[in-house]
PDB file of C-alpha atoms in Angstrom:
ATOM      1  CA  ILE A   7      24.713 -17.862  21.530  1.00  0.00           C
ATOM      2  CA  GLN A   8      21.711 -15.406  21.544  1.00  0.00           C
ATOM      3  CA  LEU A   9      19.609 -15.398  18.354  1.00  0.00           C
ATOM      4  CA  HIS A  10      18.341 -12.080  17.698  1.00  0.00           C
ATOM      5  CA  GLY A  11      14.593 -12.344  16.957  1.00  0.00           C
ATOM      6  CA  ALA A  12      13.879  -8.780  17.668  1.00  0.00           C
ATOM      7  CA  HIS A  13      14.380  -5.058  16.422  1.00  0.00           C
ATOM      8  CA  GLY A  14      13.374  -5.903  12.719  1.00  0.00           C
ATOM      9  CA  TYR A  15      16.423  -8.092  12.011  1.00  0.00           C
ATOM     10  CA  LEU A  16      15.855 -11.429   9.889  1.00  0.00           C
ATOM     11  CA  ILE A  17      14.378 -13.597  12.385  1.00  0.00           C
ATOM     12  CA  ASN A  18      12.032 -11.033  13.432  1.00  0.00           C
ATOM     13  CA  GLU A  19      10.941 -10.145   9.935  1.00  0.00           C
ATOM     14  CA  PHE A  20       9.926 -14.050   9.694  1.00  0.00           C
ATOM     15  CA  LEU A  21       8.078 -13.793  13.009  1.00  0.00           C
ATOM     16  CA  SER A  22       6.185 -10.731  12.357  1.00  0.00           C
ATOM     17  CA  PRO A  23       2.999 -10.471  10.625  1.00  0.00           C
ATOM     18  CA  PHE A  24       3.863  -6.886   9.385  1.00  0.00           C
ATOM     19  CA  PHE A  25       7.111  -8.041   7.646  1.00  0.00           C
ATOM     20  CA  ASN A  26       6.361 -11.628   6.628  1.00  0.00           C
ATOM     21  CA  LEU A  27       3.874 -11.427   3.938  1.00  0.00           C
ATOM     22  CA  ARG A  28       4.678 -14.798   2.470  1.00  0.00           C
ATOM     23  CA  SER A  29       1.719 -17.325   1.658  1.00  0.00           C
ATOM     24  CA  ASP A  30       3.869 -20.493   1.439  1.00  0.00           C
ATOM     25  CA  SER A  31       5.153 -22.739   4.270  1.00  0.00           C
ATOM     26  CA  TRP A  32       7.446 -19.835   5.872  1.00  0.00           C
ATOM     27  CA  GLY A  33       4.513 -17.500   6.256  1.00  0.00           C
ATOM     28  CA  GLY A  34       0.603 -17.014   6.540  1.00  0.00           C
ATOM     29  CA  SER A  35       0.233 -18.544  10.077  1.00  0.00           C
ATOM     30  CA  ASP A  36       1.919 -18.249  13.474  1.00  0.00           C
ATOM     31  CA  GLU A  37       3.278 -21.730  13.083  1.00  0.00           C
ATOM     32  CA  ASN A  38       4.683 -21.110   9.593  1.00  0.00           C
ATOM     33  CA  ARG A  39       6.371 -17.672  10.433  1.00  0.00           C
ATOM     34  CA  PHE A  40       7.857 -19.492  13.626  1.00  0.00           C
ATOM     35  CA  ARG A  41       9.439 -22.026  11.170  1.00  0.00           C
ATOM     36  CA  PHE A  42      12.382 -20.218  10.285  1.00  0.00           C
ATOM     37  CA  LEU A  43      13.433 -19.507  14.018  1.00  0.00           C
ATOM     38  CA  LYS A  44      12.663 -23.071  14.810  1.00  0.00           C
ATOM     39  CA  GLU A  45      14.885 -24.476  12.034  1.00  0.00           C
ATOM     40  CA  VAL A  46      17.839 -22.142  12.805  1.00  0.00           C
ATOM     41  CA  LEU A  47      17.635 -23.285  16.596  1.00  0.00           C
ATOM     42  CA  GLN A  48      17.441 -26.897  15.697  1.00  0.00           C
ATOM     43  CA  GLU A  49      20.464 -26.783  13.322  1.00  0.00           C
ATOM     44  CA  ILE A  50      22.456 -24.843  16.039  1.00  0.00           C
ATOM     45  CA  LYS A  51      21.741 -27.613  18.491  1.00  0.00           C
ATOM     46  CA  THR A  52      23.150 -30.367  16.048  1.00  0.00           C
ATOM     47  CA  VAL A  53      26.601 -28.820  16.155  1.00  0.00           C
ATOM     48  CA  VAL A  54      27.043 -27.240  19.793  1.00  0.00           C
ATOM     49  CA  PRO A  55      27.400 -29.649  22.850  1.00  0.00           C
ATOM     50  CA  ASP A  56      24.265 -30.350  24.661  1.00  0.00           C
ATOM     51  CA  ASP A  57      25.057 -27.985  27.503  1.00  0.00           C
ATOM     52  CA  PHE A  58      26.012 -25.121  25.532  1.00  0.00           C
ATOM     53  CA  PRO A  59      23.216 -22.276  25.953  1.00  0.00           C
ATOM     54  CA  ILE A  60      21.253 -20.885  23.368  1.00  0.00           C
ATOM     55  CA  LEU A  61      19.098 -17.786  24.028  1.00  0.00           C
ATOM     56  CA  VAL A  62      16.622 -15.850  22.090  1.00  0.00           C
ATOM     57  CA  LYS A  63      16.022 -12.274  21.966  1.00  0.00           C
ATOM     58  CA  LEU A  64      12.266 -11.903  21.146  1.00  0.00           C
ATOM     59  CA  ASN A  65      10.083  -8.890  20.323  1.00  0.00           C
ATOM     60  CA  THR A  66       6.944  -8.172  22.369  1.00  0.00           C
ATOM     61  CA  HIS A  67       5.930  -5.605  20.293  1.00  0.00           C
ATOM     62  CA  ASP A  68       7.276  -4.588  16.933  1.00  0.00           C
ATOM     63  CA  TYR A  69       5.716  -0.798  16.811  1.00  0.00           C
ATOM     64  CA  THR A  70       5.245  -0.914  13.361  1.00  0.00           C
ATOM     65  CA  PRO A  71       2.619   1.027  11.136  1.00  0.00           C
ATOM     66  CA  LYS A  72       0.239  -1.907  10.901  1.00  0.00           C
ATOM     67  CA  GLN A  73       0.254  -4.667  13.439  1.00  0.00           C
ATOM     68  CA  GLY A  74       3.355  -6.864  13.639  1.00  0.00           C
ATOM     69  CA  ILE A  75       4.334  -8.669  16.967  1.00  0.00           C
ATOM     70  CA  THR A  76       2.129  -7.998  19.694  1.00  0.00           C
ATOM     71  CA  PRO A  77       2.417  -9.135  23.473  1.00  0.00           C
ATOM     72  CA  GLY A  78      -0.204 -11.922  22.859  1.00  0.00           C
ATOM     73  CA  LEU A  79       1.635 -13.251  19.926  1.00  0.00           C
ATOM     74  CA  ALA A  80       4.913 -13.062  21.541  1.00  0.00           C
ATOM     75  CA  VAL A  81       3.611 -15.163  24.246  1.00  0.00           C
ATOM     76  CA  LYS A  82       2.596 -17.889  21.766  1.00  0.00           C
ATOM     77  CA  TYR A  83       6.071 -17.672  20.346  1.00  0.00           C
ATOM     78  CA  ALA A  84       7.808 -17.931  23.915  1.00  0.00           C
ATOM     79  CA  GLU A  85       5.646 -21.067  24.613  1.00  0.00           C
ATOM     80  CA  ARG A  86       6.924 -22.709  21.434  1.00  0.00           C
ATOM     81  CA  LEU A  87      10.603 -21.669  22.440  1.00  0.00           C
ATOM     82  CA  ALA A  88      10.228 -23.376  25.676  1.00  0.00           C
ATOM     83  CA  ALA A  89       8.877 -26.451  24.235  1.00  0.00           C
ATOM     84  CA  LEU A  90      12.057 -26.527  22.237  1.00  0.00           C
ATOM     85  CA  GLY A  91      14.233 -26.453  25.157  1.00  0.00           C
ATOM     86  CA  ILE A  92      15.570 -22.892  24.765  1.00  0.00           C
ATOM     87  CA  ASP A  93      17.781 -21.831  27.359  1.00  0.00           C
ATOM     88  CA  GLY A  94      16.488 -18.332  27.814  1.00  0.00           C
ATOM     89  CA  VAL A  95      14.105 -15.702  26.414  1.00  0.00           C
ATOM     90  CA  GLU A  96      15.123 -11.926  26.553  1.00  0.00           C
ATOM     91  CA  VAL A  97      11.957  -9.607  25.782  1.00  0.00           C
ATOM     92  CA  SER A  98      12.422  -6.528  23.917  1.00  0.00           C
ATOM     93  CA  CYS A  99      10.359  -4.389  21.667  1.00  0.00           C
ATOM     94  CA  GLY A 100      10.639  -1.881  18.604  1.00  0.00           C
ATOM     95  CA  THR A 101      12.274  -2.198  15.179  1.00  0.00           C
ATOM     96  CA  GLY A 102      14.881  -0.290  13.760  1.00  0.00           C
ATOM     97  CA  ASN A 103      13.289   1.099  10.625  1.00  0.00           C
ATOM     98  CA  TYR A 104      10.000   2.180  12.079  1.00  0.00           C
ATOM     99  CA  SER A 105      10.263   2.798  15.713  1.00  0.00           C
ATOM    100  CA  TYR A 106      13.902   3.248  16.712  1.00  0.00           C
ATOM    101  CA  MET A 107      13.309   5.172  19.785  1.00  0.00           C
ATOM    102  CA  ASN A 108      11.096   2.529  21.135  1.00  0.00           C
ATOM    103  CA  MET A 109      14.177   0.192  21.340  1.00  0.00           C
ATOM    104  CA  CYS A 110      16.034   2.779  23.571  1.00  0.00           C
ATOM    105  CA  ARG A 111      13.871   5.334  24.983  1.00  0.00           C
ATOM    106  CA  GLY A 112      15.107   8.266  26.842  1.00  0.00           C
ATOM    107  CA  ASP A 113      16.943  11.496  25.779  1.00  0.00           C
ATOM    108  CA  VAL A 114      17.834  11.429  21.910  1.00  0.00           C
ATOM    109  CA  PRO A 115      21.508  11.617  21.595  1.00  0.00           C
ATOM    110  CA  THR A 116      21.134  14.191  18.768  1.00  0.00           C
ATOM    111  CA  ASP A 117      24.802  15.674  19.110  1.00  0.00           C
ATOM    112  CA  GLU A 118      26.003  12.185  19.052  1.00  0.00           C
ATOM    113  CA  PHE A 119      24.223  11.115  15.783  1.00  0.00           C
ATOM    114  CA  LEU A 120      25.197  14.567  14.122  1.00  0.00           C
ATOM    115  CA  LYS A 121      28.994  13.757  14.699  1.00  0.00           C
ATOM    116  CA  ALA A 122      28.598  10.922  12.216  1.00  0.00           C
ATOM    117  CA  LEU A 123      27.372  12.961   9.514  1.00  0.00           C
ATOM    118  CA  PRO A 124      29.334  15.152   7.329  1.00  0.00           C
ATOM    119  CA  TRP A 125      28.952  18.837   7.595  1.00  0.00           C
ATOM    120  CA  TRP A 126      26.538  19.210   4.689  1.00  0.00           C
ATOM    121  CA  GLN A 127      24.086  16.772   6.334  1.00  0.00           C
ATOM    122  CA  LYS A 128      24.049  18.376   9.754  1.00  0.00           C
ATOM    123  CA  PRO A 129      21.359  20.927   9.419  1.00  0.00           C
ATOM    124  CA  MET A 130      18.949  18.452   7.953  1.00  0.00           C
ATOM    125  CA  GLY A 131      19.937  15.591  10.239  1.00  0.00           C
ATOM    126  CA  ARG A 132      19.448  18.067  13.203  1.00  0.00           C
ATOM    127  CA  LEU A 133      15.823  18.822  11.679  1.00  0.00           C
ATOM    128  CA  MET A 134      15.020  15.326  11.303  1.00  0.00           C
ATOM    129  CA  ILE A 135      16.398  13.820  14.710  1.00  0.00           C
ATOM    130  CA  GLY A 136      15.060  16.681  16.414  1.00  0.00           C
ATOM    131  CA  LYS A 137      11.460  15.676  15.446  1.00  0.00           C
ATOM    132  CA  LEU A 138      12.159  12.567  17.865  1.00  0.00           C
ATOM    133  CA  GLU A 139      13.035  14.528  21.067  1.00  0.00           C
ATOM    134  CA  GLY A 140      10.900  14.706  23.930  1.00  0.00           C
ATOM    135  CA  LYS A 141       8.600  11.799  22.318  1.00  0.00           C
ATOM    136  CA  TYR A 142       9.991   8.928  23.824  1.00  0.00           C
ATOM    137  CA  GLU A 143      10.501   9.504  27.754  1.00  0.00           C
ATOM    138  CA  LEU A 144      12.386   6.674  29.703  1.00  0.00           C
ATOM    139  CA  GLU A 145       9.765   4.511  31.407  1.00  0.00           C
ATOM    140  CA  GLU A 146      11.528   2.166  33.748  1.00  0.00           C
ATOM    141  CA  GLY A 147      10.905  -1.141  32.837  1.00  0.00           C
ATOM    142  CA  TYR A 148       8.871  -0.899  29.638  1.00  0.00           C
ATOM    143  CA  ASN A 149       8.858  -4.212  28.588  1.00  0.00           C
ATOM    144  CA  LEU A 150       7.631  -5.180  32.187  1.00  0.00           C
ATOM    145  CA  ALA A 151       4.138  -5.557  31.372  1.00  0.00           C
ATOM    146  CA  ALA A 152       4.898  -7.948  28.441  1.00  0.00           C
ATOM    147  CA  ALA A 153       7.229 -10.010  30.433  1.00  0.00           C
ATOM    148  CA  ARG A 154       4.628 -10.683  32.897  1.00  0.00           C
ATOM    149  CA  MET A 155       2.528 -11.906  30.304  1.00  0.00           C
ATOM    150  CA  ILE A 156       5.161 -14.414  28.971  1.00  0.00           C
ATOM    151  CA  LYS A 157       6.780 -15.735  31.948  1.00  0.00           C
ATOM    152  CA  PRO A 158       3.872 -18.093  33.093  1.00  0.00           C
ATOM    153  CA  VAL A 159       4.261 -19.906  29.619  1.00  0.00           C
ATOM    154  CA  LEU A 160       7.965 -20.204  29.877  1.00  0.00           C
ATOM    155  CA  GLY A 161       7.867 -22.719  32.981  1.00  0.00           C
ATOM    156  CA  ASP A 162      11.486 -23.302  34.015  1.00  0.00           C
ATOM    157  CA  THR A 163      13.135 -21.509  30.957  1.00  0.00           C
ATOM    158  CA  PRO A 164      14.590 -18.281  32.251  1.00  0.00           C
ATOM    159  CA  LEU A 165      13.308 -14.785  31.253  1.00  0.00           C
ATOM    160  CA  PHE A 166      15.757 -11.780  30.868  1.00  0.00           C
ATOM    161  CA  LEU A 167      14.207  -8.350  31.022  1.00  0.00           C
ATOM    162  CA  VAL A 168      15.833  -5.234  29.386  1.00  0.00           C
ATOM    163  CA  GLY A 169      14.202  -1.872  28.622  1.00  0.00           C
ATOM    164  CA  GLY A 170      15.242   1.074  30.742  1.00  0.00           C
ATOM    165  CA  MET A 171      16.007  -0.852  34.002  1.00  0.00           C
ATOM    166  CA  ARG A 172      17.850   1.962  35.923  1.00  0.00           C
ATOM    167  CA  THR A 173      17.025   1.748  39.615  1.00  0.00           C
ATOM    168  CA  VAL A 174      18.560  -1.119  41.653  1.00  0.00           C
ATOM    169  CA  ALA A 175      15.534  -1.209  43.914  1.00  0.00           C
ATOM    170  CA  HIS A 176      13.158  -1.743  41.048  1.00  0.00           C
ATOM    171  CA  MET A 177      15.304  -4.303  39.482  1.00  0.00           C
ATOM    172  CA  GLU A 178      15.294  -6.278  42.992  1.00  0.00           C
ATOM    173  CA  GLU A 179      11.626  -5.734  42.963  1.00  0.00           C
ATOM    174  CA  VAL A 180      11.164  -7.324  39.643  1.00  0.00           C
ATOM    175  CA  LEU A 181      13.401 -10.319  40.734  1.00  0.00           C
ATOM    176  CA  GLU A 182      11.677 -10.810  44.195  1.00  0.00           C
ATOM    177  CA  ASN A 183       8.438 -10.809  42.358  1.00  0.00           C
ATOM    178  CA  ASN A 184       9.373 -13.489  39.898  1.00  0.00           C
ATOM    179  CA  ASP A 185       8.433 -11.105  36.972  1.00  0.00           C
ATOM    180  CA  ALA A 186      11.910 -11.842  35.286  1.00  0.00           C
ATOM    181  CA  ASP A 187      14.688 -14.296  36.105  1.00  0.00           C
ATOM    182  CA  PHE A 188      17.630 -11.747  35.038  1.00  0.00           C
ATOM    183  CA  ILE A 189      17.977  -8.137  34.476  1.00  0.00           C
ATOM    184  CA  SER A 190      19.677  -7.024  30.997  1.00  0.00           C
ATOM    185  CA  MET A 191      21.006  -3.716  30.419  1.00  0.00           C
ATOM    186  CA  SER A 192      22.802  -2.224  27.369  1.00  0.00           C
ATOM    187  CA  ARG A 193      23.548   1.506  27.197  1.00  0.00           C
ATOM    188  CA  PRO A 194      24.731   1.720  30.768  1.00  0.00           C
ATOM    189  CA  PHE A 195      27.606  -0.757  30.145  1.00  0.00           C
ATOM    190  CA  ILE A 196      28.701   1.488  27.341  1.00  0.00           C
ATOM    191  CA  ARG A 197      29.253   4.388  29.776  1.00  0.00           C
ATOM    192  CA  GLU A 198      30.233   2.205  32.741  1.00  0.00           C
ATOM    193  CA  PRO A 199      31.707  -1.257  31.933  1.00  0.00           C
ATOM    194  CA  TYR A 200      32.183  -2.000  35.858  1.00  0.00           C
ATOM    195  CA  LEU A 201      28.723  -1.201  36.521  1.00  0.00           C
ATOM    196  CA  VAL A 202      28.021  -4.495  38.210  1.00  0.00           C
ATOM    197  CA  ASN A 203      30.897  -4.324  40.525  1.00  0.00           C
ATOM    198  CA  LYS A 204      29.920  -0.991  41.585  1.00  0.00           C
ATOM    199  CA  ILE A 205      26.354  -1.821  42.042  1.00  0.00           C
ATOM    200  CA  LYS A 206      27.478  -4.818  44.432  1.00  0.00           C
ATOM    201  CA  GLU A 207      29.899  -2.162  46.239  1.00  0.00           C
ATOM    202  CA  GLY A 208      26.913   0.141  46.852  1.00  0.00           C
ATOM    203  CA  LYS A 209      28.182   2.976  44.806  1.00  0.00           C
ATOM    204  CA  PHE A 210      25.078   3.151  42.547  1.00  0.00           C
ATOM    205  CA  THR A 211      21.537   3.026  43.607  1.00  0.00           C
ATOM    206  CA  ALA A 212      20.165   4.621  40.368  1.00  0.00           C
ATOM    207  CA  ILE A 213      21.886   3.896  37.027  1.00  0.00           C
ATOM    208  CA  ILE A 214      20.762   7.171  35.476  1.00  0.00           C
ATOM    209  CA  LYS A 215      23.925   8.967  37.229  1.00  0.00           C
ATOM    210  CA  VAL A 216      25.989   6.903  34.583  1.00  0.00           C
ATOM    211  CA  PHE A 217      24.338   9.051  31.982  1.00  0.00           C
ATOM    212  CA  ARG A 218      25.070  12.205  33.826  1.00  0.00           C
ATOM    213  CA  ASN A 219      28.668  11.300  34.386  1.00  0.00           C
ATOM    214  CA  ASP A 220      28.260  11.379  37.930  1.00  0.00           C
ATOM    215  CA  LEU A 221      30.319   8.365  39.087  1.00  0.00           C
ATOM    216  CA  SER A 222      30.763   9.327  42.573  1.00  0.00           C
TER     217      SER A 222
END
């Protein structure tokens, strides 16, 4: 089970000072904002076997108009998760409503977005989506700096790094330097579900080939 505590979803909304404006026992302090995730995690542990892995996806930066979760706060939350015996933490960033392209940087799939719109919405859709183009260039490992801050407080708890990991050599370097324990990817598997096997077979050195439909 992975609890999604990132990208503006419910758990992230409790954790984030930007979204969580409560002044009761569920907000107002780091400890209170963490309470919802803590109780969800503890409840899950009562109904799954002891050896059943439970992970948390955690924002390291909300990228909201006013300050939300920052890497410093994410470190505090990660330390609390490790103390609760979590089986792994995946670090991510961005929120769907305010910073969608911080969650998945790179080329904006304008044409793909427009296919989902009726014909009469397409001109306005192209205008609005077009404003995002060129503003969020893909930076390989864009959550790596935050991961390096969080890794020391996790102890033996594995850290999963997601976010623009595209070069096999870079992935190997991250693992060898102990900046992360696992590499996560999302969009590459949409284009190439056998990606891991092809990396093992030496058919890929740079995952960007997947997006160019160059599978040779």
